[in-house]
mmCIF file of C-alpha atoms and ligand atoms in Angstrom:
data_model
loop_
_atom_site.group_PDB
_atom_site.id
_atom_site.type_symbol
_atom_site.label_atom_id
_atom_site.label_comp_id
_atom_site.label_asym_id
_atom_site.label_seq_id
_atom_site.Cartn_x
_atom_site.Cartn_y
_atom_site.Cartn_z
ATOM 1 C CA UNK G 1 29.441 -23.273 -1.653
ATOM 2 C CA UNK G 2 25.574 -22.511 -2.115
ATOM 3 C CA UNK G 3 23.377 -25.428 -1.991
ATOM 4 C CA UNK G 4 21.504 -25.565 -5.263
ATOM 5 C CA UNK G 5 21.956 -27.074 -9.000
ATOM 6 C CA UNK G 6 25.204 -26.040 -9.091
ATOM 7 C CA UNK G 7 26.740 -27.645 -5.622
ATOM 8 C CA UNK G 8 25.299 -30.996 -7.536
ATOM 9 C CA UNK G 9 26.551 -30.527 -10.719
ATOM 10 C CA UNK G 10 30.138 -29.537 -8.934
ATOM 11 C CA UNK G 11 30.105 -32.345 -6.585
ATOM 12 C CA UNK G 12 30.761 -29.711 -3.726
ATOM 13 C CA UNK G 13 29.630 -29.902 -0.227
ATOM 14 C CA UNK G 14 26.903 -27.295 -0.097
ATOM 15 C CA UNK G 15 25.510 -25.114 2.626
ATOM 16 C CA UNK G 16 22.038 -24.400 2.327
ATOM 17 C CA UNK G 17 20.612 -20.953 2.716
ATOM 18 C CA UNK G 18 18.559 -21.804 5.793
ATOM 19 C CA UNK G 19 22.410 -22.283 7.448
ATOM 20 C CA UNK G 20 22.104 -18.165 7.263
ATOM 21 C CA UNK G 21 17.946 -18.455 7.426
ATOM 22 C CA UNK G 22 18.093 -19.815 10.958
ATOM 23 C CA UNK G 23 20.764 -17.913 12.601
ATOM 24 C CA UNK G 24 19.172 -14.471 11.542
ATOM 25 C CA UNK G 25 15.839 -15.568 12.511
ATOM 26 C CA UNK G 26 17.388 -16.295 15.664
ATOM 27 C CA UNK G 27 18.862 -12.911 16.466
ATOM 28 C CA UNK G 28 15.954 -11.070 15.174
ATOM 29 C CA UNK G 29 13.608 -12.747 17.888
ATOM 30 C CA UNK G 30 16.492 -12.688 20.900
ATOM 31 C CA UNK G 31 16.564 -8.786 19.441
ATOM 32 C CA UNK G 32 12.967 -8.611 20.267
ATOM 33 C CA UNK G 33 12.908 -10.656 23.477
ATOM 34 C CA UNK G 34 15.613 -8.311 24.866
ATOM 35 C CA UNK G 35 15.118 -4.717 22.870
ATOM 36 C CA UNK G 36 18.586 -4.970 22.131
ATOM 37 C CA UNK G 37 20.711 -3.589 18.823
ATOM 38 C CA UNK G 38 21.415 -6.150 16.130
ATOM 39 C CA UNK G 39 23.585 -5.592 12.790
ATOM 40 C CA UNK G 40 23.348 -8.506 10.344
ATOM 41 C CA UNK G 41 26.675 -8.577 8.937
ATOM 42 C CA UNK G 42 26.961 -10.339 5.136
ATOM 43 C CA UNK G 43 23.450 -10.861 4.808
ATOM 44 C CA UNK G 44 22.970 -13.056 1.348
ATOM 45 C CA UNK G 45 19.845 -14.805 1.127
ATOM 46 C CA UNK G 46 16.164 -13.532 0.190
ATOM 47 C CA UNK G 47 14.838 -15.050 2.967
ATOM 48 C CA UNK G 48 16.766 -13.307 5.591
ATOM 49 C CA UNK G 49 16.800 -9.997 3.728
ATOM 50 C CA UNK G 50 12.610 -10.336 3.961
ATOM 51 C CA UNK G 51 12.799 -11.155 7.696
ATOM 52 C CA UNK G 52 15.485 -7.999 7.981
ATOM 53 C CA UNK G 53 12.871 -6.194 6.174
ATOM 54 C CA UNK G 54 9.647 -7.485 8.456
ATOM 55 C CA UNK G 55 11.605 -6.718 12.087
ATOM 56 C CA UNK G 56 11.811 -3.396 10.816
ATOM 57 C CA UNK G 57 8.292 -2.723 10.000
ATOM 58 C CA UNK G 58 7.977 -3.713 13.617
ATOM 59 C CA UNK G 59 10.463 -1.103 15.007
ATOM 60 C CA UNK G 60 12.928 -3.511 15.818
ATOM 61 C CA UNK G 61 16.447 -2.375 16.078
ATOM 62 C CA UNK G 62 17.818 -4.701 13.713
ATOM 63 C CA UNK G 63 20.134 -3.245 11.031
ATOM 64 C CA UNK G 64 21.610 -5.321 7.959
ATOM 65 C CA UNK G 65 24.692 -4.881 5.827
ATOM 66 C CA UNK G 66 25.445 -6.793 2.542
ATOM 67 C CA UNK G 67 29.184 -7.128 0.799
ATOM 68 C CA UNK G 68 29.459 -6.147 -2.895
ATOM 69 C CA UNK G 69 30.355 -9.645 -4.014
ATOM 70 C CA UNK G 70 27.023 -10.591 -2.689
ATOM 71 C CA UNK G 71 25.715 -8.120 -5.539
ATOM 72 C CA UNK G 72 27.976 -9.056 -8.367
ATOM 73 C CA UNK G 73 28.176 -12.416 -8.348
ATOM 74 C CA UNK G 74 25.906 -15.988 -8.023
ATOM 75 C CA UNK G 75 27.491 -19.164 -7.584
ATOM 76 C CA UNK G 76 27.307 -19.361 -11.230
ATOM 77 C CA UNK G 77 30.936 -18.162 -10.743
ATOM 78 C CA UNK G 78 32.347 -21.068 -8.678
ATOM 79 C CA UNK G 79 31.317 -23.480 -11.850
ATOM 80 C CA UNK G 80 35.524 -22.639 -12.230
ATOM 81 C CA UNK G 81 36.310 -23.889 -8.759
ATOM 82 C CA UNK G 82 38.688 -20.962 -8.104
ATOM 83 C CA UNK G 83 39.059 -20.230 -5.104
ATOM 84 C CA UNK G 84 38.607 -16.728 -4.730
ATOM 85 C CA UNK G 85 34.599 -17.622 -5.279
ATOM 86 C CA UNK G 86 34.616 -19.403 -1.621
ATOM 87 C CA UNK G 87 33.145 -17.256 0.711
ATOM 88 C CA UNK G 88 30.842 -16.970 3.807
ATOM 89 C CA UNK G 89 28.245 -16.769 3.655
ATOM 90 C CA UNK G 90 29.031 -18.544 -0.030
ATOM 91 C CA UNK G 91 27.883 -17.059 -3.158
ATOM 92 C CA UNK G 92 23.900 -17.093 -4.255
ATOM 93 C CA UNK G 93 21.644 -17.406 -7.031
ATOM 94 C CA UNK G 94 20.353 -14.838 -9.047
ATOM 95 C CA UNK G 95 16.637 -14.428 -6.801
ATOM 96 C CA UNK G 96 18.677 -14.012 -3.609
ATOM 97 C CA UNK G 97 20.747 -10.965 -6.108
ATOM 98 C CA UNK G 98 17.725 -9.747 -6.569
ATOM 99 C CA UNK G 99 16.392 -9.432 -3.285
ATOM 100 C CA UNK G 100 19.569 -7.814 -2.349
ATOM 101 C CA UNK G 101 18.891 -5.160 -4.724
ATOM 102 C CA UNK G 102 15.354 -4.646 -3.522
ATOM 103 C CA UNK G 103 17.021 -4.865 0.050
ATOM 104 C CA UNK G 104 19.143 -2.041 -0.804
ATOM 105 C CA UNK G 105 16.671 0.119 -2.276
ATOM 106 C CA UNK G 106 13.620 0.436 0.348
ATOM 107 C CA UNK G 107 16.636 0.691 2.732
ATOM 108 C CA UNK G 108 16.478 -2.468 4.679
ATOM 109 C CA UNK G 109 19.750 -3.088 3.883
ATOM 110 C CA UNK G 110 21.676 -0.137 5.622
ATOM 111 C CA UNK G 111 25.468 -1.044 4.671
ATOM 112 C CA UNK G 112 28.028 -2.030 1.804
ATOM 113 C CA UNK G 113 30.767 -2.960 3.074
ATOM 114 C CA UNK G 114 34.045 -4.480 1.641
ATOM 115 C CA UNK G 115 34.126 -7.985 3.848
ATOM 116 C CA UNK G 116 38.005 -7.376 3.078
ATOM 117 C CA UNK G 117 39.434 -11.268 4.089
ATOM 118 C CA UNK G 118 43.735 -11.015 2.612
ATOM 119 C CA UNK G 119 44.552 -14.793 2.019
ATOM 120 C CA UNK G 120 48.101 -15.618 0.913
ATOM 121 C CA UNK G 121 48.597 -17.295 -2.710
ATOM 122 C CA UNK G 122 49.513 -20.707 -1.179
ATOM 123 C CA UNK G 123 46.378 -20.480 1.085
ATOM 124 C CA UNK G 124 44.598 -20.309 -1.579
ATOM 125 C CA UNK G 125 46.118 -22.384 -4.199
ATOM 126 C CA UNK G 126 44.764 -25.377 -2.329
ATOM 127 C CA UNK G 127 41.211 -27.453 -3.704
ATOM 128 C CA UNK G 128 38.427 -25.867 -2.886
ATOM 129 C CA UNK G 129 36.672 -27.892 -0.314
ATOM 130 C CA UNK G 130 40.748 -26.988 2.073
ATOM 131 C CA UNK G 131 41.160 -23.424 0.971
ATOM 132 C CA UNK G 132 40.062 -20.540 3.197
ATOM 133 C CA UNK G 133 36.944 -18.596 3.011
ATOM 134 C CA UNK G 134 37.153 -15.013 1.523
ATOM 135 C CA UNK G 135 38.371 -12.550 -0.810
ATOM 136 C CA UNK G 136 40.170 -8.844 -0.647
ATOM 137 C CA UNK G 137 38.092 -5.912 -1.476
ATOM 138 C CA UNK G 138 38.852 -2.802 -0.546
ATOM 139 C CA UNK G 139 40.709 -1.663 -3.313
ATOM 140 C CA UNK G 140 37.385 -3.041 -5.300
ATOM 141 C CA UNK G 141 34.603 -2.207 -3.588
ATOM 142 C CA UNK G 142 33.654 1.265 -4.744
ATOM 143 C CA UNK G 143 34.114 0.348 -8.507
ATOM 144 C CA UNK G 144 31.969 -2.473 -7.806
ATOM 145 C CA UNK G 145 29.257 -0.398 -5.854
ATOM 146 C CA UNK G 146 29.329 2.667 -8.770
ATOM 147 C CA UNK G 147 29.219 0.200 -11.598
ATOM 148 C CA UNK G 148 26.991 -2.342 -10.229
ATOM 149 C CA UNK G 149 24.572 -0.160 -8.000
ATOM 150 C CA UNK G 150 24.916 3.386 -9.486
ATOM 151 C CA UNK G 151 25.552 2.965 -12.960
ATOM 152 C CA UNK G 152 22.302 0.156 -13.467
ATOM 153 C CA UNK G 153 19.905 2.372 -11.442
ATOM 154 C CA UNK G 154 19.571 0.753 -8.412
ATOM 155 C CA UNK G 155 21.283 3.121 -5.901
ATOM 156 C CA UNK G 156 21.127 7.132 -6.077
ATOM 157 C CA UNK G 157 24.977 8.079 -5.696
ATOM 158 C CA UNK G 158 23.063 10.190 -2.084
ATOM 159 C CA UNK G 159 22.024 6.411 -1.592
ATOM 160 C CA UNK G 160 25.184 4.798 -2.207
ATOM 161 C CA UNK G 161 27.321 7.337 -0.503
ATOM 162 C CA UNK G 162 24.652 7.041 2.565
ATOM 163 C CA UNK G 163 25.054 3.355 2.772
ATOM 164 C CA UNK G 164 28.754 3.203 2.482
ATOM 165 C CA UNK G 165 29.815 5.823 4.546
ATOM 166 C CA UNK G 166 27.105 7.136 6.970
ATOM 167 C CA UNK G 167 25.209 4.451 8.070
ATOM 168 C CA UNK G 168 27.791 2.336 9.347
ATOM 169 C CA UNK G 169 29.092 5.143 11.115
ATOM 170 C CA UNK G 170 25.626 5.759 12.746
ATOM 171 C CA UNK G 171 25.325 2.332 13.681
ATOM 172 C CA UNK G 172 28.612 2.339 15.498
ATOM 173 C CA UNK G 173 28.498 5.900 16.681
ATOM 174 C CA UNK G 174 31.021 7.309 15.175
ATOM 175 C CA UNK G 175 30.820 11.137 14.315
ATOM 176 C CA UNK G 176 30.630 11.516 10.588
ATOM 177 C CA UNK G 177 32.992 14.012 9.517
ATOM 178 C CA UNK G 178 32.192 17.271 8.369
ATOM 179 C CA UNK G 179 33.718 20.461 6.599
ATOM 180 C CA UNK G 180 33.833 22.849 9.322
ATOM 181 C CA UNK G 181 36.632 25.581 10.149
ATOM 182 C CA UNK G 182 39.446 24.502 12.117
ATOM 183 C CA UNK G 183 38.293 20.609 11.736
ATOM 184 C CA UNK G 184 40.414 18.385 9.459
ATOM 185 C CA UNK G 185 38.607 17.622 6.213
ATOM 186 C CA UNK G 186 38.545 13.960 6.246
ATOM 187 C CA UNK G 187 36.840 12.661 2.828
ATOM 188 C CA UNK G 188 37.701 10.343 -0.472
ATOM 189 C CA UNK G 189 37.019 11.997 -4.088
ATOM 190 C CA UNK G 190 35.241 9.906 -6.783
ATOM 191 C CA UNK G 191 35.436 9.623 -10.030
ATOM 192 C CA UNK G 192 32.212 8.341 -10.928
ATOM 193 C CA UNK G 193 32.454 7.813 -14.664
ATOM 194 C CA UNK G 194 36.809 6.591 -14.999
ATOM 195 C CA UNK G 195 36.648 3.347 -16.634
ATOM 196 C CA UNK G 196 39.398 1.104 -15.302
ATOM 197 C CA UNK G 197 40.303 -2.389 -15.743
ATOM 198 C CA UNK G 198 41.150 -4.267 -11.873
ATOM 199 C CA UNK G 199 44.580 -5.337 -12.112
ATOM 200 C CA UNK G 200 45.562 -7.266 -9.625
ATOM 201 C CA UNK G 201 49.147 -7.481 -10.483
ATOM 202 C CA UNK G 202 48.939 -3.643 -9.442
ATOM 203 C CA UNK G 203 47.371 -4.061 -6.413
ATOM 204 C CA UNK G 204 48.284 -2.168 -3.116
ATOM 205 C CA UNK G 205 47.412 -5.437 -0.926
ATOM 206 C CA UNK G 206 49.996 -7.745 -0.113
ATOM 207 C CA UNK G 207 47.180 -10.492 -0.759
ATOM 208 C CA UNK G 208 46.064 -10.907 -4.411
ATOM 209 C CA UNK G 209 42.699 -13.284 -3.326
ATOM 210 C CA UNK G 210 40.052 -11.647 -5.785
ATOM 211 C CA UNK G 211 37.642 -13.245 -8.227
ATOM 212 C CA UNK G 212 37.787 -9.408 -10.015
ATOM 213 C CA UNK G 213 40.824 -9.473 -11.902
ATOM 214 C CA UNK G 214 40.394 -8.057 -15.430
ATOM 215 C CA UNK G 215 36.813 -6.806 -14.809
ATOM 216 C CA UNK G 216 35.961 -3.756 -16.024
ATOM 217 C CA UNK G 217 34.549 -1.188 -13.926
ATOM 218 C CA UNK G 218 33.090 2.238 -14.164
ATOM 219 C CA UNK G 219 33.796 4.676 -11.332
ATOM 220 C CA UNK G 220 36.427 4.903 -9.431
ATOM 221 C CA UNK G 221 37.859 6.551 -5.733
ATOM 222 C CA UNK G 222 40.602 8.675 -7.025
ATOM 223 C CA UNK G 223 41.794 10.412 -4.187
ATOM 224 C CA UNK G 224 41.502 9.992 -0.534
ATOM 225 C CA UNK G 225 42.112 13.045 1.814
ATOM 226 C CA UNK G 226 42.606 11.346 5.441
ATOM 227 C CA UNK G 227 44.135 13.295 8.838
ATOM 228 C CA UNK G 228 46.071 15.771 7.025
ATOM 229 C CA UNK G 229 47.953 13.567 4.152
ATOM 230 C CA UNK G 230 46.021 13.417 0.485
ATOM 231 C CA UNK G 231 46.809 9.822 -1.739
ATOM 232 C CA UNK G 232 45.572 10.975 -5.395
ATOM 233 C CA UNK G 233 45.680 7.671 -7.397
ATOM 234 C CA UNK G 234 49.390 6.446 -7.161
ATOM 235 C CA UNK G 235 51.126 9.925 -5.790
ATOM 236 C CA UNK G 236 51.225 10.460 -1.493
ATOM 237 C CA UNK G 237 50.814 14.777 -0.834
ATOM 238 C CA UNK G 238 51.586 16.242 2.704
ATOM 239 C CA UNK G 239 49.469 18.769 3.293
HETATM 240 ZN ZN1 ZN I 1 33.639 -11.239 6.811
#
């Protein structure tokens, strides 16, 4: 977990932010030294988010991405020691949320992305320090994104919808799809204001590793139209 107060109070082995600090500040410079492309994946920490932030003011190519547990949650959450709060990089405090936030809104964070990491139960059921890094979040991640980022004014939905399914695409040049005649429409439909309850006993993933069961969420993907076959919530349509 995060170094900090609550590593101590736990009695956890931490790992400080500068673990993160160091390896980005790293990259950034070889980035510079060689004029190469660099995508910081899971970026977590205000520090590297500021030095994300200063390459690009210098017209590095450096790109960042940040996961939406890494905007939901501090290690405030691991004071439980379940096991679906261990991740890597580990969860932060509330001034590294904070930078994310500012990260994601003058755009030096480019990405939200799930960080999707199935674990089976028994994999996890073991102490903390032993089990695996990770949780699932697909299924997750755009209630998380609408309620967190959308619905407490941090993201424009153009914003949101930019940084979760654009960018990335950009950055690995991929075409994004468009509506154009005799082109499959290839697109997901959201519900921005269904309020739903994460149920993990429902889940589609074979893994049930998630420290967001029972949270309420507002906005939802209800239907996802993908090469010709449309899923609306539970229901499969050929088209
Ligand atoms: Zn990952």
């Amino acid at each position: 977990m995060n170094e900090g107060i609550n590593s101590t109070m736990l009695g956890l082995p931490p790992i400080p932010s500068i673990a993160e600090d160091l390896i980005v500040s790293r990259d950034i410079m070889v980035s510079e030294y060689t004029g190469g492309k660099i995508h910081i994946a899971h970026i977590s920490t205000k520090k590297s988010i500021e030095m994300v932030r200063e390459a690009k003011k210098k017209g590095l190519r450096v790109t960042a991405e940040v996961a939406p547990h890494h905007f939901t949650l501090t290690d405030d959450a691991v004071k439980t020691y379940d096991t679906n709060t261990k991740m890597n990089p580990p969860l932060r405090t509330q001034e590294d949320l904070d930078e994310v936030y500012r990260g994601l809104k003058d755009d030096t964070i480019d990405c939200i992305s799930s960080d999707h990491a199935p674990h089976s139960l028994e994999e996890k059921e073991a102490e903390f320090e032993h089990a695996p890094n990770g949780i699932i979040g697909l299924e997750t991640q755009v209630g998380l994104a609408l309620t967190e980022l959308l619905h407490k004014k941090v993201l424009t939905l153009e914003k949101l919808i930019e940084k979760m399914a654009i960018n990335p695409r950009k950055i690995l040049n991929i075409p994004v799809p468009k509506f154009e005649i005799g082109q499959n429409a290839d697109f997901t439909v959201l519900d921005i204001d269904e309020i739903w309850t994460v149920d993990l006993s429902k889940s589609k993933s074979k893994s049930k590793n998630s420290p967001f069961d029972k949270k309420l969420l507002t906005g939802k993907a209800v239907a996802v139209v993908n090469k010709r076959k449309m899923f609306y919530q539970d229901k499969f349509i050929k088209l």
